[in-house]
Coordinates of C-alpha atoms in Angstrom, one line a residue:
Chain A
X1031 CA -21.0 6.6 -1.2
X1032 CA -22.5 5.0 2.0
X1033 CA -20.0 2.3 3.3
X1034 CA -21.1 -1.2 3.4
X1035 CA -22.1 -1.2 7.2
X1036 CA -24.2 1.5 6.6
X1037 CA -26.0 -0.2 3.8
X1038 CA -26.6 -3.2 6.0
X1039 CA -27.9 -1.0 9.0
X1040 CA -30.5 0.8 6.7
X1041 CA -31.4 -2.5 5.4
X1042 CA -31.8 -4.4 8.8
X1043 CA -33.6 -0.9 10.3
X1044 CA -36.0 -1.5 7.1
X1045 CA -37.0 -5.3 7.2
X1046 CA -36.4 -5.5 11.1
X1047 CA -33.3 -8.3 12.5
X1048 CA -35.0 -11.3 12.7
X1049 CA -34.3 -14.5 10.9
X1050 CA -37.1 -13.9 8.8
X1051 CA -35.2 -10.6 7.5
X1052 CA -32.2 -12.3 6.1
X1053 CA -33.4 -12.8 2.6
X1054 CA -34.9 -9.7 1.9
X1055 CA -31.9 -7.7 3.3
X1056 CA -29.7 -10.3 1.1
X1057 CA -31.6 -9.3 -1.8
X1058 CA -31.4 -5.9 -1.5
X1059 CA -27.5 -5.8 -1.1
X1060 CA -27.5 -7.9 -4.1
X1061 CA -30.0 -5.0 -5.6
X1062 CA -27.7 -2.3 -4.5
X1063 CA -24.1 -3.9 -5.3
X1064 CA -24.6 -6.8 -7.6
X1065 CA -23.1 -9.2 -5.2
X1066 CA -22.7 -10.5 -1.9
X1067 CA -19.4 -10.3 -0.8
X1068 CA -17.5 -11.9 2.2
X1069 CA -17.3 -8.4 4.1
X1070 CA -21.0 -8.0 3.8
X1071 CA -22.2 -11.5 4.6
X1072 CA -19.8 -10.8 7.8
X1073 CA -21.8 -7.2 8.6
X1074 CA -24.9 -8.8 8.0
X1075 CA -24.3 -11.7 10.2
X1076 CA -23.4 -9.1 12.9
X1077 CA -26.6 -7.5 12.6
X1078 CA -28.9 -10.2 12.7
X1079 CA -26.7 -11.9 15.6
X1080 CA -26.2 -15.1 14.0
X1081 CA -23.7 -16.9 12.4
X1082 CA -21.9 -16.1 9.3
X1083 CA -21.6 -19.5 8.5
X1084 CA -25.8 -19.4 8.1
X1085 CA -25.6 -16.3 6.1
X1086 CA -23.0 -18.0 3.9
X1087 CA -25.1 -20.9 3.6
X1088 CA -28.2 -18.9 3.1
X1089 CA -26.5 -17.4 0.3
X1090 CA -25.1 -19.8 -1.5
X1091 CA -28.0 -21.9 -1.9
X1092 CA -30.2 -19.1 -4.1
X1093 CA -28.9 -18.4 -7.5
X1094 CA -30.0 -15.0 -8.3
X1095 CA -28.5 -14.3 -4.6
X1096 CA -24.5 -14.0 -6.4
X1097 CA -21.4 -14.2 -4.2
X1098 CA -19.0 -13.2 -6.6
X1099 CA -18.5 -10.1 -8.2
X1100 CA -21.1 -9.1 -11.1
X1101 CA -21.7 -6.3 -13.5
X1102 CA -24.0 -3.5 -13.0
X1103 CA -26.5 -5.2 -15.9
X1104 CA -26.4 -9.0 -15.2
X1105 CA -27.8 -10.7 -18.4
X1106 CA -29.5 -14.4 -17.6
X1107 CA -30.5 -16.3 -20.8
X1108 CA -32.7 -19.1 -20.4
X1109 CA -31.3 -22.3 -21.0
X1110 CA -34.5 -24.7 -20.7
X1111 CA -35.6 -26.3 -23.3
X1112 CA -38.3 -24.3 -24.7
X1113 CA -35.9 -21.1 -25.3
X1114 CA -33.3 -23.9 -26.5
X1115 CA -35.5 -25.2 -29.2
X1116 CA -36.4 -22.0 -30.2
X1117 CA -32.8 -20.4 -31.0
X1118 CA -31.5 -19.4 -27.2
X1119 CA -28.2 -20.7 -29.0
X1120 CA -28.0 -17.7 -31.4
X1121 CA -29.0 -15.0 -28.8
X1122 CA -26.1 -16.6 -26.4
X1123 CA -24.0 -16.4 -29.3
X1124 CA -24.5 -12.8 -30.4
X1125 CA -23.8 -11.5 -26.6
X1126 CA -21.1 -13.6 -26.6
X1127 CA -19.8 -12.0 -29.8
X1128 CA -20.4 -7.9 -28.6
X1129 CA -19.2 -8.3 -25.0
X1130 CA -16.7 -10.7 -25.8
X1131 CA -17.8 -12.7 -22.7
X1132 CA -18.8 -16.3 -22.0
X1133 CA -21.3 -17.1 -19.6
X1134 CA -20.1 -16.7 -16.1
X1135 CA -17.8 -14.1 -16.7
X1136 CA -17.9 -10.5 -16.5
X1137 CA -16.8 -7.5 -18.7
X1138 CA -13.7 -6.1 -17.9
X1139 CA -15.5 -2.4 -17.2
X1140 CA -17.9 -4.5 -14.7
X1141 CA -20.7 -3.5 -16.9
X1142 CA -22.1 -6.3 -17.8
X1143 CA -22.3 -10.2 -16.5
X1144 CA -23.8 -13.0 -18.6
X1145 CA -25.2 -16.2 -17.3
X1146 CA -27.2 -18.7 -18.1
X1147 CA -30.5 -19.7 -16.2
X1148 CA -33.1 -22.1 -15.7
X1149 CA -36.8 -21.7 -17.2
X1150 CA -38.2 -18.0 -16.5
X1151 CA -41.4 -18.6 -17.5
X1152 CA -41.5 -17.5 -20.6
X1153 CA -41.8 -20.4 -22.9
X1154 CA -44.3 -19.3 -25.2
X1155 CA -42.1 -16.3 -25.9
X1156 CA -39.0 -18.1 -26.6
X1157 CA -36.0 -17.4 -26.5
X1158 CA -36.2 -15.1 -23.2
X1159 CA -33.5 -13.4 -20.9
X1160 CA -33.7 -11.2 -18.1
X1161 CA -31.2 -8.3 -17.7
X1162 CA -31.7 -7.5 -14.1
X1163 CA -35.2 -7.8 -13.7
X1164 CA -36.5 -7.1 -16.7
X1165 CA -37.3 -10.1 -19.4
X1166 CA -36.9 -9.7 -23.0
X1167 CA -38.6 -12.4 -25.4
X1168 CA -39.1 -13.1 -28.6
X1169 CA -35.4 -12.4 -29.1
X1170 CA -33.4 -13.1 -32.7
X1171 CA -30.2 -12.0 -32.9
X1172 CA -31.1 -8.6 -34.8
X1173 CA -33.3 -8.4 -31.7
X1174 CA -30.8 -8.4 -29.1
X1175 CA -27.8 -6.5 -31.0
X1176 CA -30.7 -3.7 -30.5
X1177 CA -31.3 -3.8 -26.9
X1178 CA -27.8 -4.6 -25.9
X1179 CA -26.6 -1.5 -28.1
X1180 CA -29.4 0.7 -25.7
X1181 CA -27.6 -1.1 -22.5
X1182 CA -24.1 -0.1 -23.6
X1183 CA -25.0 3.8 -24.1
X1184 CA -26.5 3.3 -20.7
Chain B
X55 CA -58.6 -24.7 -37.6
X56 CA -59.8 -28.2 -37.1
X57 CA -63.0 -28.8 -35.3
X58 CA -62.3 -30.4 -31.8
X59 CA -63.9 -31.1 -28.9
X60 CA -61.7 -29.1 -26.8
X61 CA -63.7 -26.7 -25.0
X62 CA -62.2 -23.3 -24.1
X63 CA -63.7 -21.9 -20.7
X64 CA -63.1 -18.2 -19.1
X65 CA -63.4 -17.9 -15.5
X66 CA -59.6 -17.2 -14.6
X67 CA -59.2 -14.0 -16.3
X68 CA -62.9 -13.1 -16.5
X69 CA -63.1 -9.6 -14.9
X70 CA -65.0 -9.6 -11.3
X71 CA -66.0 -7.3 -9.1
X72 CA -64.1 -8.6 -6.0
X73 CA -65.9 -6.7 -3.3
X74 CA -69.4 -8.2 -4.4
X75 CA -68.1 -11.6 -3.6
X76 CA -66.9 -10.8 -0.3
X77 CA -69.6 -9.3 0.5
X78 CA -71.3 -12.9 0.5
X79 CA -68.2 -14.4 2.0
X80 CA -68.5 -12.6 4.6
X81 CA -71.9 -13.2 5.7
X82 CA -70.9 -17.1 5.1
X83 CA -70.0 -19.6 8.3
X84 CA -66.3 -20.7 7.5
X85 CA -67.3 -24.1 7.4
X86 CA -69.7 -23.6 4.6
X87 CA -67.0 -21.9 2.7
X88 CA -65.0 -25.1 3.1
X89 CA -68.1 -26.9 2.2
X90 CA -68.8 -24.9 -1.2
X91 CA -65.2 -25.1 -2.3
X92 CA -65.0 -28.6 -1.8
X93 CA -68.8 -29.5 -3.7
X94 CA -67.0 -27.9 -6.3
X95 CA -65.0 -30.5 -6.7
X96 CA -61.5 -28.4 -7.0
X97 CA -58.4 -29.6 -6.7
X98 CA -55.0 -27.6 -5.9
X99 CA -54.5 -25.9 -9.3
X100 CA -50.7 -26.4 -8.4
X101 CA -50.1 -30.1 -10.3
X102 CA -50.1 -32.3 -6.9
X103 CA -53.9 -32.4 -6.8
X104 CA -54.9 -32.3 -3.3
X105 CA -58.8 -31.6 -3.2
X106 CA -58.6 -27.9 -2.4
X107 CA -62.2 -27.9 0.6
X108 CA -60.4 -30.5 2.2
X109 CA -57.1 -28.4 2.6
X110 CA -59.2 -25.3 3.8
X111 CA -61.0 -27.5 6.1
X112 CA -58.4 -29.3 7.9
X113 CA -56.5 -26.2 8.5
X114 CA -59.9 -24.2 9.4
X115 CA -60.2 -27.6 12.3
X116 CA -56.7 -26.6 14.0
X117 CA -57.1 -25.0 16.7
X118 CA -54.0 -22.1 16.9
X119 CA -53.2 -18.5 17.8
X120 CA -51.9 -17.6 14.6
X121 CA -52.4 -19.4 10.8
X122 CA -51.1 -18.5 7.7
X123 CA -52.9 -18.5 4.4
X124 CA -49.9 -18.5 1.7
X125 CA -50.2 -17.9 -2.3
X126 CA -47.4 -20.1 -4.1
X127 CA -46.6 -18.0 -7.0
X128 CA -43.0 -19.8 -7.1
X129 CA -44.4 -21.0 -11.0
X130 CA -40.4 -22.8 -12.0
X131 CA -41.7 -25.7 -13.5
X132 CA -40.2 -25.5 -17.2
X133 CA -43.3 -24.4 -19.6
X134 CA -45.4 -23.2 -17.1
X135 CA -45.7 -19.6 -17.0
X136 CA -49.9 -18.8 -16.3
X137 CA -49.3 -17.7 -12.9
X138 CA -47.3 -14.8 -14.3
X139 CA -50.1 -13.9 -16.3
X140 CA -52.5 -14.2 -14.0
X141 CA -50.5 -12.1 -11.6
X142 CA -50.1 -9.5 -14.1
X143 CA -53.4 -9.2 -15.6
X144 CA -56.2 -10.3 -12.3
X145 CA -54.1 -10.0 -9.3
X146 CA -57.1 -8.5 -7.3
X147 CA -58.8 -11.7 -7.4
X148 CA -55.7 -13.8 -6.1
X149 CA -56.1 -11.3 -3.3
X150 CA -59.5 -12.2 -2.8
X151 CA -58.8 -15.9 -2.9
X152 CA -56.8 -15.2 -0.4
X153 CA -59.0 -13.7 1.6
X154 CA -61.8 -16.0 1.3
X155 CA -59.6 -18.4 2.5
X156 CA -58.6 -16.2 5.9
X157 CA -62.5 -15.9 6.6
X158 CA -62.4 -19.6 5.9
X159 CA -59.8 -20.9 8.2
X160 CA -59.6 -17.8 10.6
X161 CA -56.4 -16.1 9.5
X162 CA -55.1 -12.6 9.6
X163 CA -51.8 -13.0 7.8
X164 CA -51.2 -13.6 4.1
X165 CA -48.2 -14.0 2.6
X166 CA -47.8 -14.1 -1.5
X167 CA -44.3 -15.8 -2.4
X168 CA -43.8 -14.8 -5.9
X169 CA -40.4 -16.2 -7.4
X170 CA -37.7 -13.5 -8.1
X171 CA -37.6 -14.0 -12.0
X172 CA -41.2 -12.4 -11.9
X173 CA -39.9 -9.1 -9.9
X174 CA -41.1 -7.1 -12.4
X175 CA -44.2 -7.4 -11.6
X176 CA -44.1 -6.0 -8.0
X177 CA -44.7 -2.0 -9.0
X178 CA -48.1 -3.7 -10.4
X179 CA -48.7 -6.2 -7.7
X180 CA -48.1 -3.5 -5.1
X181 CA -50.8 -1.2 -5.9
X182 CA -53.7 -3.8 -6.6
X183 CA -52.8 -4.6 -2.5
X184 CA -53.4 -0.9 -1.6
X185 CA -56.5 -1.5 -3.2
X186 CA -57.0 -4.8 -1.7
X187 CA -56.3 -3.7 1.6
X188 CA -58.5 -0.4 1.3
X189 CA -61.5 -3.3 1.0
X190 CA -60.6 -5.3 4.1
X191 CA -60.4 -2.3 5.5
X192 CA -64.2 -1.4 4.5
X193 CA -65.3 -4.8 5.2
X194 CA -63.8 -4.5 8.7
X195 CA -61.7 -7.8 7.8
X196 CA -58.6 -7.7 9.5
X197 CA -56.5 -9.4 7.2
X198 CA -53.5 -7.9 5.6
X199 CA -51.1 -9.6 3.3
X200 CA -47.7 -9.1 2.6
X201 CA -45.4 -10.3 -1.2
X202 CA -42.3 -11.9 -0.2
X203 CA -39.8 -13.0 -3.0
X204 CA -37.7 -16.2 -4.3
X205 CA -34.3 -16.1 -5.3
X206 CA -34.0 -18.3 -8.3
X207 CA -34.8 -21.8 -6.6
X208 CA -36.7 -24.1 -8.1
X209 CA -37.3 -26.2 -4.9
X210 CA -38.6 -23.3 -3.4
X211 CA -42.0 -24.1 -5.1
X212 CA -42.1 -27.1 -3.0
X213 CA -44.3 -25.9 0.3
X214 CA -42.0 -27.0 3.3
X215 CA -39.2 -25.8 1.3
X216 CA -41.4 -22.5 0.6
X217 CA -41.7 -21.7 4.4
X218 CA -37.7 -22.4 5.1
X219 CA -37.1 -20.0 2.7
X220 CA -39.9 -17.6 3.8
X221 CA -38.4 -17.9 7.9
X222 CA -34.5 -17.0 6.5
X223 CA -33.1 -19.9 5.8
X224 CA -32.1 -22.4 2.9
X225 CA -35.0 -23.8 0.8
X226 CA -34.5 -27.1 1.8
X227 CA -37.8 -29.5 2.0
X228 CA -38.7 -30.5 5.1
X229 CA -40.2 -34.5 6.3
X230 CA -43.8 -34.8 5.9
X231 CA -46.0 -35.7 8.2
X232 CA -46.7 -33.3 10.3
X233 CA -48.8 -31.6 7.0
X234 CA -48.8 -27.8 6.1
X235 CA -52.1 -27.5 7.9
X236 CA -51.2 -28.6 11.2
X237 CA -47.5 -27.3 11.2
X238 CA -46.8 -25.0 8.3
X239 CA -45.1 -21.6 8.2
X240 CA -43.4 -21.0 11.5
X241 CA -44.9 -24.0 12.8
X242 CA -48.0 -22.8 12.6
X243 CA -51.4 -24.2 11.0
X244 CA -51.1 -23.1 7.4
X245 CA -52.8 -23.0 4.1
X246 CA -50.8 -22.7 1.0
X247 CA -52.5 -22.8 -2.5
X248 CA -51.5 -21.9 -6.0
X249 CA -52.1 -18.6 -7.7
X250 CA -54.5 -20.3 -10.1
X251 CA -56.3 -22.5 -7.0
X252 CA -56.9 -19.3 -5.3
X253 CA -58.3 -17.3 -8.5
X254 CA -61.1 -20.4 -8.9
X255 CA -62.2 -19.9 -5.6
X256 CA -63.3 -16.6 -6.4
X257 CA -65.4 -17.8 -9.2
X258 CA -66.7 -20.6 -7.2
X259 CA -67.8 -17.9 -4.5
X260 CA -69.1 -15.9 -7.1
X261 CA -71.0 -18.5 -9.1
X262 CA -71.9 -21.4 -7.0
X263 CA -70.4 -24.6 -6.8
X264 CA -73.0 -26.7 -9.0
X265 CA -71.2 -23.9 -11.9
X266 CA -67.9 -25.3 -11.6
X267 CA -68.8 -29.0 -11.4
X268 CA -70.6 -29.3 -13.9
X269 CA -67.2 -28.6 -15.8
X270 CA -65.4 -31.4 -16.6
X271 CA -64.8 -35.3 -15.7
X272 CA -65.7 -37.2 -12.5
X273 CA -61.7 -37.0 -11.1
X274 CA -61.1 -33.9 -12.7
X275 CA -63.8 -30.8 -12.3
X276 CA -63.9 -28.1 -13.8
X277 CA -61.5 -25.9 -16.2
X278 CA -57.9 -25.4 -16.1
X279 CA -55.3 -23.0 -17.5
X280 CA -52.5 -24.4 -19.9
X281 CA -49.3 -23.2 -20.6
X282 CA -48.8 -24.1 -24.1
X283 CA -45.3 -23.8 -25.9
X284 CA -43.0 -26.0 -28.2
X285 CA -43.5 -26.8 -31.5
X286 CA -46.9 -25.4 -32.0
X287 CA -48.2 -22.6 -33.8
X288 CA -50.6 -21.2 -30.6
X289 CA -48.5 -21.2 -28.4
X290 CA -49.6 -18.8 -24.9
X291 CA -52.0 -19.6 -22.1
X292 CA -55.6 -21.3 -22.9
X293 CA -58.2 -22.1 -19.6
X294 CA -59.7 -25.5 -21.1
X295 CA -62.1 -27.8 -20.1
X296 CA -60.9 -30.9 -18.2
X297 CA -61.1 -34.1 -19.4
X298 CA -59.7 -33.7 -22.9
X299 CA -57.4 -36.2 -24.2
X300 CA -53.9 -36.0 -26.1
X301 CA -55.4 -36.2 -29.5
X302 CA -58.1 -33.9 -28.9
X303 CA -55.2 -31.4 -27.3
X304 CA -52.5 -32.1 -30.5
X305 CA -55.0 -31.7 -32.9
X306 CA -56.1 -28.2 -31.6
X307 CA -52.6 -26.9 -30.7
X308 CA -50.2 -29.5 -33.0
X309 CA -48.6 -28.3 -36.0
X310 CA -49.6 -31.6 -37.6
X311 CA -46.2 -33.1 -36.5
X312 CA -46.5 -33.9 -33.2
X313 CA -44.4 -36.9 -32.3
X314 CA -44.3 -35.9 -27.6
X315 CA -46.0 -34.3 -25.6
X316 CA -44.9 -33.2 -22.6
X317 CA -47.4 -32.9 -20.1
X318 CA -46.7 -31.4 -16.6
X319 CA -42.8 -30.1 -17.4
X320 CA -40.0 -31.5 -16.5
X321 CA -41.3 -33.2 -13.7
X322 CA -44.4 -34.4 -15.8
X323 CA -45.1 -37.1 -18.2
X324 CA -43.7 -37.8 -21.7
X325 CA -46.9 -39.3 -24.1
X326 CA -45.8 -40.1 -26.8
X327 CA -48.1 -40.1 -30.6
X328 CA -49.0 -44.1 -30.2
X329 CA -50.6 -43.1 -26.7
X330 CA -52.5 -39.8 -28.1
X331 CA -56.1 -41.1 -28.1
X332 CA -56.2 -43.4 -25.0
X333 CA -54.3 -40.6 -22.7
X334 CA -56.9 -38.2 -20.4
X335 CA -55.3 -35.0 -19.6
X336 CA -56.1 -35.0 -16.0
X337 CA -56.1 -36.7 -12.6
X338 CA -57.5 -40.4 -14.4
X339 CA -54.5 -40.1 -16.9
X340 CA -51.5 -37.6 -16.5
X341 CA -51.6 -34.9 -14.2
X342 CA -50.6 -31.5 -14.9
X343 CA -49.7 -27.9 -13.7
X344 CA -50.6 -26.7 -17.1
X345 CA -47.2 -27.2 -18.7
X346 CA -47.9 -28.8 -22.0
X347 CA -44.7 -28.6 -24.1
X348 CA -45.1 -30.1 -28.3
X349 CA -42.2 -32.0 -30.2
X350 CA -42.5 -32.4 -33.8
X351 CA -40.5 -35.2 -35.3
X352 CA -37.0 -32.5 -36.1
X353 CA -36.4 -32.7 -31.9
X354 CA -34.5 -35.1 -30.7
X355 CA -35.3 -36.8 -27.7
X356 CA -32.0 -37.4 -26.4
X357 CA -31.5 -33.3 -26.2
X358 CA -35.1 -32.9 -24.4
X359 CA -34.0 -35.4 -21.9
X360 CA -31.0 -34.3 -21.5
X361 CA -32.1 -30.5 -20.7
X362 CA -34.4 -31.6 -18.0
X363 CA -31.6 -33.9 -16.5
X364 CA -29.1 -30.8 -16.1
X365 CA -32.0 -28.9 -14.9
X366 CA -32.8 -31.1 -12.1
X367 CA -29.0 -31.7 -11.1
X368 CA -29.2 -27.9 -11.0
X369 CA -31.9 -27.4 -9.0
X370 CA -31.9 -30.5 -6.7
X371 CA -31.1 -29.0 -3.2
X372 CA -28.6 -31.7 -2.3
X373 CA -30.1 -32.4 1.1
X374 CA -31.0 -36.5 0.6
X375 CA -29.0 -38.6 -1.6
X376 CA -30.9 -40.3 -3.3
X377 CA -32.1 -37.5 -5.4
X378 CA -28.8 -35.4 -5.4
X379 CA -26.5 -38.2 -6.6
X380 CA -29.1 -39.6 -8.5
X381 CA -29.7 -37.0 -10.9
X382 CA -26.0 -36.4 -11.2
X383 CA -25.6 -40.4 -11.9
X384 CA -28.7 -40.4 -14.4
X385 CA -27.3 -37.8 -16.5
X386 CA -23.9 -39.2 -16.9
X387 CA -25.7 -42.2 -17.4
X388 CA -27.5 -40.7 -20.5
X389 CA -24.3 -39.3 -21.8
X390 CA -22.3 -41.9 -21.4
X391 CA -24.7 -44.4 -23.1
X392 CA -24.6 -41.6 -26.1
X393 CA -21.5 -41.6 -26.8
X394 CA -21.2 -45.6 -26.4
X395 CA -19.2 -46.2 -23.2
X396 CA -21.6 -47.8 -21.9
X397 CA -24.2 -50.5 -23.9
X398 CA -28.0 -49.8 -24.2
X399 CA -28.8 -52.7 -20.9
X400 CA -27.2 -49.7 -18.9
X401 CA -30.8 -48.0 -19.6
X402 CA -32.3 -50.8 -17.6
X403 CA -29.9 -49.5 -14.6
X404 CA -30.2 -46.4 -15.0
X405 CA -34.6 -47.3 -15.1
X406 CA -33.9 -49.0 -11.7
X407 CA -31.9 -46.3 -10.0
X408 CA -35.1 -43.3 -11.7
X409 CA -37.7 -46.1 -9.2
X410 CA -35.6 -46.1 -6.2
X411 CA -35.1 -42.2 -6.5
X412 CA -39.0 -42.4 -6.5
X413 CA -39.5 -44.4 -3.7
X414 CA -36.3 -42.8 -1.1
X415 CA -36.3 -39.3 -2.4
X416 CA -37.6 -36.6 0.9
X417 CA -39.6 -34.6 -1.5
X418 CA -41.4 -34.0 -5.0
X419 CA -38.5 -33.3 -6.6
X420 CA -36.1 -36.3 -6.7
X421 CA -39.6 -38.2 -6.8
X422 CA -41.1 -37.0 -10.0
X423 CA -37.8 -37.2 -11.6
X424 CA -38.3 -40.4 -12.6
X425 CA -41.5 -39.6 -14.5
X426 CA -40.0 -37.8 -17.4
X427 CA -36.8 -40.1 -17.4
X428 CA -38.6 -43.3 -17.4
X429 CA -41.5 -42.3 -19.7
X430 CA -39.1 -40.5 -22.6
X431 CA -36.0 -43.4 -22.0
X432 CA -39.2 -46.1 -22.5
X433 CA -40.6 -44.8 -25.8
X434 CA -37.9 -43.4 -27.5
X435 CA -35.1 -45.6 -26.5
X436 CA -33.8 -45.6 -30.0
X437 CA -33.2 -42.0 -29.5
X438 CA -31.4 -42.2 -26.6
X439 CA -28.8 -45.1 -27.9
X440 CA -27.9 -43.5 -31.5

């Protein structure tokens, strides 16, 4: 496995080391490793010749950008009030009950995170989550028992 | 289905064949493509408003080595979700918008900022520009445009906030003045419009001004697509005729229940049932980016309040204070008048602080929060106290 400074070398090679480069280069790592960890917001600082504090800061202000440890599937149900009229609190319940998880927190095997998000722009579908980036609506409980069960074979 | 006078229009998703449009772009003066968009009467598709010739024309007047022309496809206003289906089903006519616009205000950059939830739609997005650029390529237009993506911000949808976040850095909103158009993206003259804006220029290119005029009322031309969800039985995305009022709207998309209605998301307006008939859905009554979001007489008011005051303490990026201890302070407030620490004359503080947020807040954000609190704490106070 390529060590982190290499990963950050490809990346800055690939979107160039100008300011403008930070968020995609952030967004890959996050792609590639699920999070963004002190070491790596350090190495990317490095690269781009700035301040870590400004990566940090960078970082910290986006929420899909995490700087804590996630799983390799990150699950983000939508909290707004569409999805929440429409039974979000069932779905939320029902991952909570198979991964034995609440939202923030992360399965011991690191498979999976669960979070909750603001509106995904789904509302007509409702209730809708994102695992990675791909959204699931329409969901009922039976529903997401099902795709969960094709996540954990994964 | 009852019989309505809501009129149902099909321009956004209608298929066109891009590269006959340009064609007569690009035998145009950019000035009289300013002119024709703004006979048309369009304005920025987005929810602010701004007629959309004036933007392209002011920007086209700068004089400047490099401009921008941006598509915001940051869509994070709860209950809007059209861009995404634009996106997904006529991105080659964004594309074109966009290049319209570059012959229009002399640009050779591009930049499409589409928010991260909608990632999945790059593999599709991504090969409609290979297309897109083949054509430039064959119309010997050098412009050449580029997707960058969000990261979950909501602010990020706001424009100064859109080009932080585009140059590296946080997404915080900048002051205005200077405007987008004299000092946008890297400080450069630039033109940002929605995905939606951008897809109506095409059809205004394609069939004339006078066509999309005549759509319409005197403040609002033309057609617009609406995100409809909530308690309704249809909900999805219908392009309707402007000019429409509540009524006309609940009684097409209601489910006979219809107590609120929600018009422009969070940061839009709450009508309630008694204002129905008198309301225009529009620039003369309430403005919207298409969200239009139903409550049938089961939803409590208190809980839809309460959502969008979490969301915007969420998504508030904590730069002024006004609107980053505001929200925290008027959600509190909400709770705390629930649960009866505090007594109902607390609303009328809570009413005061939602005006000065309105007036001191740096951007759209802390501004507009105010609309939904005031207008659902105003007509459903009982809700709110018990």
């Amino acid at each position: 496995m390529e060590t982190v400074q290499d990963l950050v070398h490809v990346l800055a090679d690939k979107h160039g080391r100008t300011r403008e480069s930070l968020l995609p280069i952030l967004q890959d790592i996050v792609e590639e490793r699920r999070y963004l960890s002190k070491e790596v917001m350090v190495d990317v600082a490095r690269e781009l010749d700035i301040s870590a504090a400004d990566v940090f800061g960078v970082a910290t202000f986006y929420t899909f950008l995490d700087t804590v440890e996630r799983g390799k599937y990150v699950i983000r149900v939508c909290k707004t009030i569409s999805c929440s009229m429409k039974g979000k609190g069932d779905v939320l319940a029902t991952i909570e009950e198979m991964l034995k998880i609440k939202p923030g927190e992360t399965t011991p095997d690191k498979k999976f995170s669960l979070l909750e998000t603001n509106c995904i722009g789904w509302c007509h579908k409702a209730p809708a989550i994102l695992i990675n980036d791909t959204p699931y609506t329409e969901l009922t409980p039976e529903k997401v028992t099902e795709i969960l069960r094709e996540y954990i074979k994964k | 289905m009852k019989n309505t006078h809501v009129k149902r229009v099909d321009l956004i998703f209608e298929r066109t064949e891009c590269k006959e449009v340009f064609a007569k772009v690009i035998t145009m003066k950019p000035d009289d493509i300013c002119q024709e968009i703004l006979e048309s009467g369009l304005k920025g598709r987005g929810g602010a408003g701004f007629p959309t010739g004036l933007k392209w024309r002011f920007t086209a007047l700068e004089e400047s080595d490099e401009k921008y022309v941006i598509c915001n496809a940051d869509e994070g206003e709860p209950g809007t979700f059209k861009d995404r289906q634009i996106l997904d089903e006529v991105p080659e006519k964004v594309f074109c918008g966009m290049a319209i616009a570059s012959r229009a205000i002399g640009a050779r950059t591009g930049i499409v900022y589409l928010r991260g939830e909608y990632k999945f739609l790059l593999p599709k997005l991504n090969k409609a520009l290979d297309e897109f650029h083949k054509l430039m390529k064959e119309f010997k237009h050098d412009f050449e445009v580029r997707i960058r993506l969000g990261s979950g911000a909501y602010i990020c949808g706001e424009e100064s906030a859109l080009f932080e976040s585009i140059e590296g850095k946080r997404g915080e909103p900048r002051n205005k003045p200077p405007y987008p158009t004299t000092s946008g993206l890297f400080s450069k003259p630039t033109l940002i419009n929605n995905v939606e804006t951008l897809d109506y220029c095409v059809m205004i290119m394609k069939y004339g001004a006078q066509h999309f005029q005549e759509l319409g009322t005197k403040d609002s031309r033309g057609s617009k697509v609406f995100s409809v969800s909530g308690d309704t039985p249809r909900a999805g995305i219908y392009e309707l005729e402007l000019g429409m009022t509540v009524a006309q709207f609940v009684a097409e998309f209601g489910d006979g229940d219809t107590k609120a209605v929600q018009v422009g998301g969070a940061s839009g307006f709450c009508v309630p049932r008694k204002r129905f008939d008198e309301t225009i859905i529009g620039f003369e009554g309430v403005p919207t980016g298409g969200s239009m979001k139903l409550f049938n007489s089961s939803r409590s008011m208190y809980n839809v309040l309460h959502n969008y005051l979490e969301f915007f303490t969420e998504e508030s990026c904590g730069q002024c204070t006004p609107c980053r201890v505001g929200c925290q302070q008027l959600l509190k407030g909400v709770e705390a008048v629930k649960k009866g620490e505090k007594t109902s004359k607390y609303l009328d503080e809570l009413l005061k602080l939602s005006r000065t947020m309105k007036i001191a807040s740096k951007c759209g954000l802390g501004q507009s929060v105010g609309n939904a609190f005031s207008s659902i704490v105003e007509n459903f106070k009982e809700e709110i106290i018990y």
